Tab-separated table of C-alpha atoms and ligand atoms in Angstrom:
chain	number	residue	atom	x	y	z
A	1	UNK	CA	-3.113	-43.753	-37.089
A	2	UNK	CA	-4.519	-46.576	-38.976
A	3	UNK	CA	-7.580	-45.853	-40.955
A	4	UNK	CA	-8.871	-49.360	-40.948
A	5	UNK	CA	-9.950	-49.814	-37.179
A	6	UNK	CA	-12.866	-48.156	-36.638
A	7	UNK	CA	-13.066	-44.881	-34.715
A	8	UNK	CA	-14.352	-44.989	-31.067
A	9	UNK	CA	-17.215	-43.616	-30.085
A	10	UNK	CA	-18.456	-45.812	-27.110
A	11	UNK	CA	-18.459	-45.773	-23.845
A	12	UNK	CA	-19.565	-48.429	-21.188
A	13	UNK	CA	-19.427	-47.925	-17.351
A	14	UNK	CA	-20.308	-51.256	-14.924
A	15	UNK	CA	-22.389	-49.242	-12.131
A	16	UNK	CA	-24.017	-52.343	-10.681
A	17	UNK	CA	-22.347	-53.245	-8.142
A	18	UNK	CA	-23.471	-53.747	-4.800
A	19	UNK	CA	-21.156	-51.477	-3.136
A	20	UNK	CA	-21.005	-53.455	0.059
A	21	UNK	CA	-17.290	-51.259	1.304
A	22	UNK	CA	-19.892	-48.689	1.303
A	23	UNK	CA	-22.734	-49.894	3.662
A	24	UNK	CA	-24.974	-48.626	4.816
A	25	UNK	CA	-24.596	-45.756	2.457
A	26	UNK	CA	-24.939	-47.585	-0.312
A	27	UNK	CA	-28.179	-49.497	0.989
A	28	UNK	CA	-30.755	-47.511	-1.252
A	29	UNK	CA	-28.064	-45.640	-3.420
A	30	UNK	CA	-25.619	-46.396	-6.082
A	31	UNK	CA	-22.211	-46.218	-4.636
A	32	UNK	CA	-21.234	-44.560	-7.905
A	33	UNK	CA	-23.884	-41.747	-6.961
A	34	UNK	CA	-21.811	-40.408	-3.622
A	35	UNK	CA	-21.005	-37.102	-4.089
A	36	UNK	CA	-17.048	-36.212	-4.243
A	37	UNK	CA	-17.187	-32.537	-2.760
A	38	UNK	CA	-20.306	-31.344	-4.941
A	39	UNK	CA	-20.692	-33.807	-8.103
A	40	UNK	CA	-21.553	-37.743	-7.711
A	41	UNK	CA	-18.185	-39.788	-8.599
A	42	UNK	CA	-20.805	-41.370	-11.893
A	43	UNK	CA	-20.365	-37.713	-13.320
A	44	UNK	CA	-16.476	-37.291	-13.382
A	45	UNK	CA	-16.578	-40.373	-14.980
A	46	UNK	CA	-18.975	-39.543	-17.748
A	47	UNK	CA	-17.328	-36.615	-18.017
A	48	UNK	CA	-13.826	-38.219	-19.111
A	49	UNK	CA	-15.451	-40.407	-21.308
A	50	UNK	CA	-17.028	-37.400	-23.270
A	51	UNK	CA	-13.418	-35.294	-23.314
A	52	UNK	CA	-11.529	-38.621	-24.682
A	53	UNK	CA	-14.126	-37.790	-27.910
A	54	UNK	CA	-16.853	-41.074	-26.285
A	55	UNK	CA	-20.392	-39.201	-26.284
A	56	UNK	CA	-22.157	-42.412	-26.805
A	57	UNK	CA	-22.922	-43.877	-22.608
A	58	UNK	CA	-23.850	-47.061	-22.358
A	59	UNK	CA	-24.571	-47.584	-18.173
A	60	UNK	CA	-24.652	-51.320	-16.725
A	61	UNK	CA	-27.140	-50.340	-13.888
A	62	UNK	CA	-28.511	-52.544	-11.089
A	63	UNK	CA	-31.167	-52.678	-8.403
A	64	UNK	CA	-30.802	-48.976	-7.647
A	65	UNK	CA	-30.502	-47.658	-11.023
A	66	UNK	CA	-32.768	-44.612	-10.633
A	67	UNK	CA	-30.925	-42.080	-8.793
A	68	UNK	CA	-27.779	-42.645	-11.728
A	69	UNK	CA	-30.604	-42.542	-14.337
A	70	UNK	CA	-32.043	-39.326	-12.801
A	71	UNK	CA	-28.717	-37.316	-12.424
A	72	UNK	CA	-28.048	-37.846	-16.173
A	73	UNK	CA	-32.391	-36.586	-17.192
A	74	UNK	CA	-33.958	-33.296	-17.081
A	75	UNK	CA	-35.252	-32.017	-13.816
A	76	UNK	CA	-38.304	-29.605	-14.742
A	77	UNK	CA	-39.180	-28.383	-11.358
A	78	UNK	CA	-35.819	-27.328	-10.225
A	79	UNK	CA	-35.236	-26.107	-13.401
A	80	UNK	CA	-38.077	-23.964	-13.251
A	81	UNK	CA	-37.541	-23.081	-9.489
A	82	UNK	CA	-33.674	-21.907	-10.393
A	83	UNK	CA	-35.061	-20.047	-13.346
A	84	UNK	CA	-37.364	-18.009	-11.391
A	85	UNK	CA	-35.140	-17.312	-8.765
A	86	UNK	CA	-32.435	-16.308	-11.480
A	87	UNK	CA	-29.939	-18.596	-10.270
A	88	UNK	CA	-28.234	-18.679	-12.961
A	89	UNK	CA	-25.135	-20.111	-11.781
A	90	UNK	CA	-27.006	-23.318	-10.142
A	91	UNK	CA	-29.435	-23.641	-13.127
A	92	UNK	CA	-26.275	-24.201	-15.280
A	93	UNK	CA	-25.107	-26.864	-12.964
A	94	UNK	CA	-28.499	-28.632	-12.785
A	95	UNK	CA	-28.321	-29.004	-16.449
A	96	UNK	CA	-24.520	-29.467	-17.209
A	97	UNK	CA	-25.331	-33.431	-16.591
A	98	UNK	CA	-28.696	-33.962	-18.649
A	99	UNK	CA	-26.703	-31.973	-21.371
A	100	UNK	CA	-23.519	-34.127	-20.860
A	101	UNK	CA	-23.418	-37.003	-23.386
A	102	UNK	CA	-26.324	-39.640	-24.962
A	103	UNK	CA	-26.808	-42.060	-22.296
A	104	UNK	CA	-27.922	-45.272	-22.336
A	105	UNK	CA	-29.227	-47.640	-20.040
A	106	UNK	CA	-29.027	-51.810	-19.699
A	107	UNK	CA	-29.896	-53.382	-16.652
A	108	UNK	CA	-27.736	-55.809	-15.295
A	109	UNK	CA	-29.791	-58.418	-13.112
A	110	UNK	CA	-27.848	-60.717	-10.977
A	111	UNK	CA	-24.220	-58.836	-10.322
A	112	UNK	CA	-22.505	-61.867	-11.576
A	113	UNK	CA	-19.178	-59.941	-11.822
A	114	UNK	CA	-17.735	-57.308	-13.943
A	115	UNK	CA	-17.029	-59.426	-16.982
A	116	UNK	CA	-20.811	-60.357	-16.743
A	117	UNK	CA	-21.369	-56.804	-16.820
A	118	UNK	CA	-19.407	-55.825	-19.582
A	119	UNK	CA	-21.142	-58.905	-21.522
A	120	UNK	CA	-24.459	-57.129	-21.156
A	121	UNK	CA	-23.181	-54.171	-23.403
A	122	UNK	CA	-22.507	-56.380	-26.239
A	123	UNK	CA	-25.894	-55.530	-28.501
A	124	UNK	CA	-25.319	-52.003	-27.685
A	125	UNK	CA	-21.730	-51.991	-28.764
A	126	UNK	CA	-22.226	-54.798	-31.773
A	127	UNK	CA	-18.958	-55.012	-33.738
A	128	UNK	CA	-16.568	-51.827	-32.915
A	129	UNK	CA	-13.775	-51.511	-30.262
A	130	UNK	CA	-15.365	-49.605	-27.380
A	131	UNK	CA	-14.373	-48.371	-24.252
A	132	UNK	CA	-15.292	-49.619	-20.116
A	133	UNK	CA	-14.677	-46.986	-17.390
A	134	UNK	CA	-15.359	-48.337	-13.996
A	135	UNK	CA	-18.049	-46.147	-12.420
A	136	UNK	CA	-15.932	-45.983	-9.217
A	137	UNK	CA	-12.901	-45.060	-10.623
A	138	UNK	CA	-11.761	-41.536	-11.037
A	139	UNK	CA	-9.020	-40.454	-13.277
A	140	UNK	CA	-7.801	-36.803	-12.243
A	141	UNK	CA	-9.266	-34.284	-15.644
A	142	UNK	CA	-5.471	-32.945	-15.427
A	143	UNK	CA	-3.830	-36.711	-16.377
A	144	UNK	CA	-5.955	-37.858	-19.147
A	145	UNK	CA	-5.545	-41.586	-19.854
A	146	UNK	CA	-8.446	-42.592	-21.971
A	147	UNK	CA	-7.428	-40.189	-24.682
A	148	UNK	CA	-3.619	-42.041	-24.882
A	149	UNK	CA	-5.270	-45.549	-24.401
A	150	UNK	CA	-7.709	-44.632	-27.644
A	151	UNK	CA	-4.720	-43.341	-29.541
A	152	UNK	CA	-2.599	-46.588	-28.606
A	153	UNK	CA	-5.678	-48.909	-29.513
A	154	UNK	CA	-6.221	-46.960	-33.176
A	155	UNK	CA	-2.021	-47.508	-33.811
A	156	UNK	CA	-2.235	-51.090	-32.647
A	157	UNK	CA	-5.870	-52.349	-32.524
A	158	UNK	CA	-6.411	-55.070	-30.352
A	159	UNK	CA	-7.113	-54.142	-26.710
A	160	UNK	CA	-5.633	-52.109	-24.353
A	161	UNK	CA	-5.685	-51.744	-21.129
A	162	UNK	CA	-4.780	-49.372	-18.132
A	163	UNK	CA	-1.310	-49.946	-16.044
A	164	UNK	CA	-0.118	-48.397	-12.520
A	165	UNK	CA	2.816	-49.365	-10.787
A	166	UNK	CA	2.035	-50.172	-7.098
A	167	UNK	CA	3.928	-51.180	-3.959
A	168	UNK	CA	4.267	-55.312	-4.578
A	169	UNK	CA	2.658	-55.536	-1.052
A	170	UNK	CA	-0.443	-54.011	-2.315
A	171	UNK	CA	-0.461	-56.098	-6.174
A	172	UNK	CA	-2.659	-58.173	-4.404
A	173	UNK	CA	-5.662	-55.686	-4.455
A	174	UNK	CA	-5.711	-55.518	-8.402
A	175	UNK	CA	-5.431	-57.621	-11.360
A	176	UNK	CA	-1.586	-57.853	-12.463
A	177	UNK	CA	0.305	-57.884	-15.990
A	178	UNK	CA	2.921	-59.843	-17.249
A	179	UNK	CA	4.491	-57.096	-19.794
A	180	UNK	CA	6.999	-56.628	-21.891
A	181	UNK	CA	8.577	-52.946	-23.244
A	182	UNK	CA	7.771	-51.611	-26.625
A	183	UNK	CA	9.170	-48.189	-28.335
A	184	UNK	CA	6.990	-45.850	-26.638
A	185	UNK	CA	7.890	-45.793	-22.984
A	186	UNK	CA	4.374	-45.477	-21.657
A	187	UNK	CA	3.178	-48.471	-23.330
A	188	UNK	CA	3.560	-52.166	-22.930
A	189	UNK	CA	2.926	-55.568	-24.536
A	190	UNK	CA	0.868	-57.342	-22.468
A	191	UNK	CA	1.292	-61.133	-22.193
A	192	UNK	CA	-0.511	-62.510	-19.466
A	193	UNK	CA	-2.310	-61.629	-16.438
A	194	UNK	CA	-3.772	-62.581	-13.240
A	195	UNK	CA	-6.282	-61.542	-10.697
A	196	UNK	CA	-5.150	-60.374	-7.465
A	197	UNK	CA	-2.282	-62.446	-6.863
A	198	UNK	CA	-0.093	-62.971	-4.195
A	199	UNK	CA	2.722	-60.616	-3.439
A	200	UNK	CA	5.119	-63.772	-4.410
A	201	UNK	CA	3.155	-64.641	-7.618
A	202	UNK	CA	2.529	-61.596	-9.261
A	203	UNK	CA	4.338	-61.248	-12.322
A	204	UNK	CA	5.444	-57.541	-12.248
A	205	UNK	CA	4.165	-54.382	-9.733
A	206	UNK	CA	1.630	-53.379	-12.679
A	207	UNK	CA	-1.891	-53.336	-11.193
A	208	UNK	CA	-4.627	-53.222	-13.532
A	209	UNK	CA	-7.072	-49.924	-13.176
A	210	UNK	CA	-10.458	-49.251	-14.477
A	211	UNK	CA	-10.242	-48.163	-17.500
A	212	UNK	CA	-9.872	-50.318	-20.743
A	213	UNK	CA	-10.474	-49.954	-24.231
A	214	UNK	CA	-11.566	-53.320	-25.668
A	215	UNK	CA	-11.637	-55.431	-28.938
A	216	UNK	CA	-15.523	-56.596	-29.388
A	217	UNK	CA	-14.094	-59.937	-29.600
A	218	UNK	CA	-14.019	-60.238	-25.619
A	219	UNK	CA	-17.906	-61.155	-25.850
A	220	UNK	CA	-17.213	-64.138	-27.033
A	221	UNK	CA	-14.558	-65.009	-24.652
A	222	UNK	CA	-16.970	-63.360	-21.904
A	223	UNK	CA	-19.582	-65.915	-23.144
A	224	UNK	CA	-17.625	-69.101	-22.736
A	225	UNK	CA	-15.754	-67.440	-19.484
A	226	UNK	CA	-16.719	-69.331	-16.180
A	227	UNK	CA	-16.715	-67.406	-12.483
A	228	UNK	CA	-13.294	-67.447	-11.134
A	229	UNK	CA	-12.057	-65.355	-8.251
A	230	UNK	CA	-14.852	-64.717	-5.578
A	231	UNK	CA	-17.484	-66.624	-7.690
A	232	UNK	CA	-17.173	-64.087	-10.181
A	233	UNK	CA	-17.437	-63.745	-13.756
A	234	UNK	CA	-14.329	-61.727	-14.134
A	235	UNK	CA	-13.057	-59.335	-16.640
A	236	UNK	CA	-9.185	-60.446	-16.306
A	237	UNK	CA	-9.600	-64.016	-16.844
A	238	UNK	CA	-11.357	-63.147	-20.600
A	239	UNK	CA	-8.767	-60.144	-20.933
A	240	UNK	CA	-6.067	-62.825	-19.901
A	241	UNK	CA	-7.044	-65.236	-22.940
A	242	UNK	CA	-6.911	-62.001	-25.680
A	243	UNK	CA	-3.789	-61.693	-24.383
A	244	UNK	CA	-2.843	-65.272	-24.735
A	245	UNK	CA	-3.661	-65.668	-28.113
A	246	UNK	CA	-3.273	-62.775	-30.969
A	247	UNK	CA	-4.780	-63.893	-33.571
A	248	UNK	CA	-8.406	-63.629	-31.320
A	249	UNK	CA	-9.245	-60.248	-30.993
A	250	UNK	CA	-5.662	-58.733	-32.088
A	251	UNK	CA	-3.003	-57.863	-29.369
A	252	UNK	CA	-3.433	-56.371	-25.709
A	253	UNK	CA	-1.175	-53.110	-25.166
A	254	UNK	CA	-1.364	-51.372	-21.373
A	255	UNK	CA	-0.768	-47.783	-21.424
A	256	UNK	CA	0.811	-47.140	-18.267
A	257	UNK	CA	-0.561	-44.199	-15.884
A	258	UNK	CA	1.682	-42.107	-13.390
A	259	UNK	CA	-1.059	-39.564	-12.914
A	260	UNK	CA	-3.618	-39.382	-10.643
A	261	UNK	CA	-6.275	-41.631	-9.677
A	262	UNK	CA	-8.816	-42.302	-6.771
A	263	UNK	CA	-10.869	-45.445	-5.817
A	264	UNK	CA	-13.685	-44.108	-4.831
A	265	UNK	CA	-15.131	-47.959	-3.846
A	266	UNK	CA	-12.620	-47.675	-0.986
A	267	UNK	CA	-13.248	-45.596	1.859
A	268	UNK	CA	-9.691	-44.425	2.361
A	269	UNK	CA	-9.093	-43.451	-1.185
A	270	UNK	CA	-12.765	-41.671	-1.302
A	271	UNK	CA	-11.888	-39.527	1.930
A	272	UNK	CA	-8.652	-38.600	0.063
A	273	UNK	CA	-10.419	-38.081	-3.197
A	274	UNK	CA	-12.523	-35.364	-1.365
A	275	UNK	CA	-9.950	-33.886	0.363
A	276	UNK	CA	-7.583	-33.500	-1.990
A	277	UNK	CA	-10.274	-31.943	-4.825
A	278	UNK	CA	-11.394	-29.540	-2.331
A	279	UNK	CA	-8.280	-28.448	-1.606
A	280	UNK	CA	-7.587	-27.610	-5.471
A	281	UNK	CA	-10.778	-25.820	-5.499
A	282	UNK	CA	-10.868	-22.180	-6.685
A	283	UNK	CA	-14.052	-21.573	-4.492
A	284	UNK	CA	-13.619	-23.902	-1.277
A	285	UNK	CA	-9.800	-24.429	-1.646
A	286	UNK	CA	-8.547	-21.467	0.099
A	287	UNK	CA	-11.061	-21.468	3.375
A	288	UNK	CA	-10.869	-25.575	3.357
A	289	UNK	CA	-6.964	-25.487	3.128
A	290	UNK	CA	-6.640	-22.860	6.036
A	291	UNK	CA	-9.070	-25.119	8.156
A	292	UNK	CA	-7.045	-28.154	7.480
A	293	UNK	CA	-3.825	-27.022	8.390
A	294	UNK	CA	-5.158	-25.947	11.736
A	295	UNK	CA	-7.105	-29.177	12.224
A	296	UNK	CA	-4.359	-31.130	11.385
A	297	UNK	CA	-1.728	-28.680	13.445
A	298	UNK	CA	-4.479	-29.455	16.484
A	299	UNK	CA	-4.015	-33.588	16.198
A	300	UNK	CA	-0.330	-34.013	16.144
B	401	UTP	P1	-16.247	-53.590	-7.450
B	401	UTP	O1	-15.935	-54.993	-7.102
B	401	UTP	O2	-15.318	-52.527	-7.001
B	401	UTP	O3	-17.707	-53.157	-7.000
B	401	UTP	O4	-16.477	-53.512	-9.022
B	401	UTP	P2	-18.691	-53.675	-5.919
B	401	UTP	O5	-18.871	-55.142	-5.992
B	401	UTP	O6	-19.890	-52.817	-6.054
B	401	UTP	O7	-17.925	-53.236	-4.577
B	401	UTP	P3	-17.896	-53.838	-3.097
B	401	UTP	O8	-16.599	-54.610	-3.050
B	401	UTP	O9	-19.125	-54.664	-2.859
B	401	UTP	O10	-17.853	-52.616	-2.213
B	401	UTP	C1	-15.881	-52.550	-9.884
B	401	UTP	C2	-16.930	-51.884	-10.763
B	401	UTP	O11	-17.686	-52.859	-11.482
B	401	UTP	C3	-19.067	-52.695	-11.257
B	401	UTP	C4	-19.177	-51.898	-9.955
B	401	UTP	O12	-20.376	-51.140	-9.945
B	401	UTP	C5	-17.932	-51.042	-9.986
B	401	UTP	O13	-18.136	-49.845	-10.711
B	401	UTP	N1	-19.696	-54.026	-11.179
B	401	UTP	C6	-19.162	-54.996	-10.386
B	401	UTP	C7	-20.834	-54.273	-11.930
B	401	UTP	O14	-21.344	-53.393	-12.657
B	401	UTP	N2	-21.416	-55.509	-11.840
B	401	UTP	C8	-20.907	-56.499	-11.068
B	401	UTP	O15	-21.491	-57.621	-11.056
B	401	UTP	C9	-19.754	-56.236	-10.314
């Protein structure tokens, strides 16, 4: 590890979105609040952010930012209601959020796009690399990524980003990397990149996925960066000039993640999320498992 980049400590998740995959759901409520079996997706997330060493939450919050700010606050009155009861077991869940991380708050206005959003971290993060989880992104606890991307950023400085390899019919969903190899087989040089691309004119099968660990010098590029894609201010295109030009803001490594992963902003991949964690769950796994196979054994 290099001692001269700084250590990082921050975290900043986009939740202001408008979640429109999710209507009407997602008409009074964050989609990043939905719960995935018991616990809103939001908490997962902070939850990473805190094990990869990033106690320091900065949340990009929109319209409906007060259930998100809520989940992460004391709640007096069911505290005291669980106390008196002697729930222990639920009081410790109530407060295993508030007692999570420091959180902080920034409204975003307009959704201009997620570079926009990023760009209204910058005088919380001032001068130090930081970190950006997408708040409807989760990363399964088992396959920790943040913790190799923060390693790879401290040998390398720079940026880096997070890599999956997808089926080239579906590159055009994601942001895609031009890479090349380096020494360590899970990370690559990144040299260019593109937002959702065409099957034919993506440059490799390596989708971009929300998690990043950035060089502060992206809020200048996010400053001068003009919408693109959708009439959006947009987190590649700035990401795609670090890469262009090294001596900006250092290099741009992407780690590249076989584990797994679950868009909760898609409806698919949320149903499977759910599914899939309450499957592995020691208390609903083994009656949820036994009612699947015989609901599933009933449909084919
Ligand atoms: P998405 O494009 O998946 O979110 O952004 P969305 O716009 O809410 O979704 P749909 O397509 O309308 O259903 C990825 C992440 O970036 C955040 C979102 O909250 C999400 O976590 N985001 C996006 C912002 O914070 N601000 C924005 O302007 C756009």
């Amino acid at each position: 590890m290099t001692q001269s980049h700084p250590r990082i400590s921050k975290a900043v998740i986009p939740a202001a979105g408008l979640g429109t995959r999710f209507l009407p759901a997602t008409k009074a409520t964050p989609k990043e609040m939905l719960p995935v079996v018991d616990k809103p997706a939001i908490q997962y997330v902070v939850e990473e952010a805190v094990s990869a060493g990033l106690d320091d939450v900065l949340m990009v919050t929109g319209r409906n930012k007060r259930p998100l700010e809520d989940h992460f606050d004391r709640n007096y009155e069911l505290e005291s209601a669980l106390q008196k009861k002697g729930d222990a077991g639920r009081l410790a869940k109530v407060q295993e959020s508030s007692d999570l991380a420091t959180m902080h708050y920034v409204r975003q206005g307009d959704p201009k796009g997620l570079g926009h959003a990023v760009l209204c971290a910058a005088p919380h993060v001032g001068h130090e690399p930081f970190a950006v989880l997408l708040g409807d992104d989760l990363i399964d606890p088992r396959d920790p990524l943040l913790k190799r991307m923060v390693e790879v950023q401290e040998q390398h400085g720079g940026s880096v980003i997070a890599l999956m390899e997808v089926a080239p019919e579906q590159i055009h969903l994601y942001g895609c990397a031009a890479v090349d190899p380096t020494a360590d087989s899970d990370v690559v040089k990144v040299h260019d990149l593109v937002e959702k691309p065409a099957a034919a004119d993506a440059p490799s099968n390596y989708a971009i996925i929300g998690r990043y660990v950035l060089d502060p010098h992206i809020f200048d590029i996010l400053r001068k960066t003009e919408p693109g894609r959708g009439g959006e201010i947009q987190l590649t295109d700035a990401l795609q000039q670090l890469a262009a030009d090294e001596k900006v803001g250092g290099p741009v490594h992407g780690v590249v993640f076989k584990g797994r992963r679950y868009d909760t902003g898609d409806r698919g991949d949320y149903l499977r999320a759910i599914v899939r964690l309450a499957c592995e769950r020691e208390d609903l796994g083994p009656d949820f498992r036994t009612w699947l196979r015989s609901y599933v054994a009933e449909e084919m």
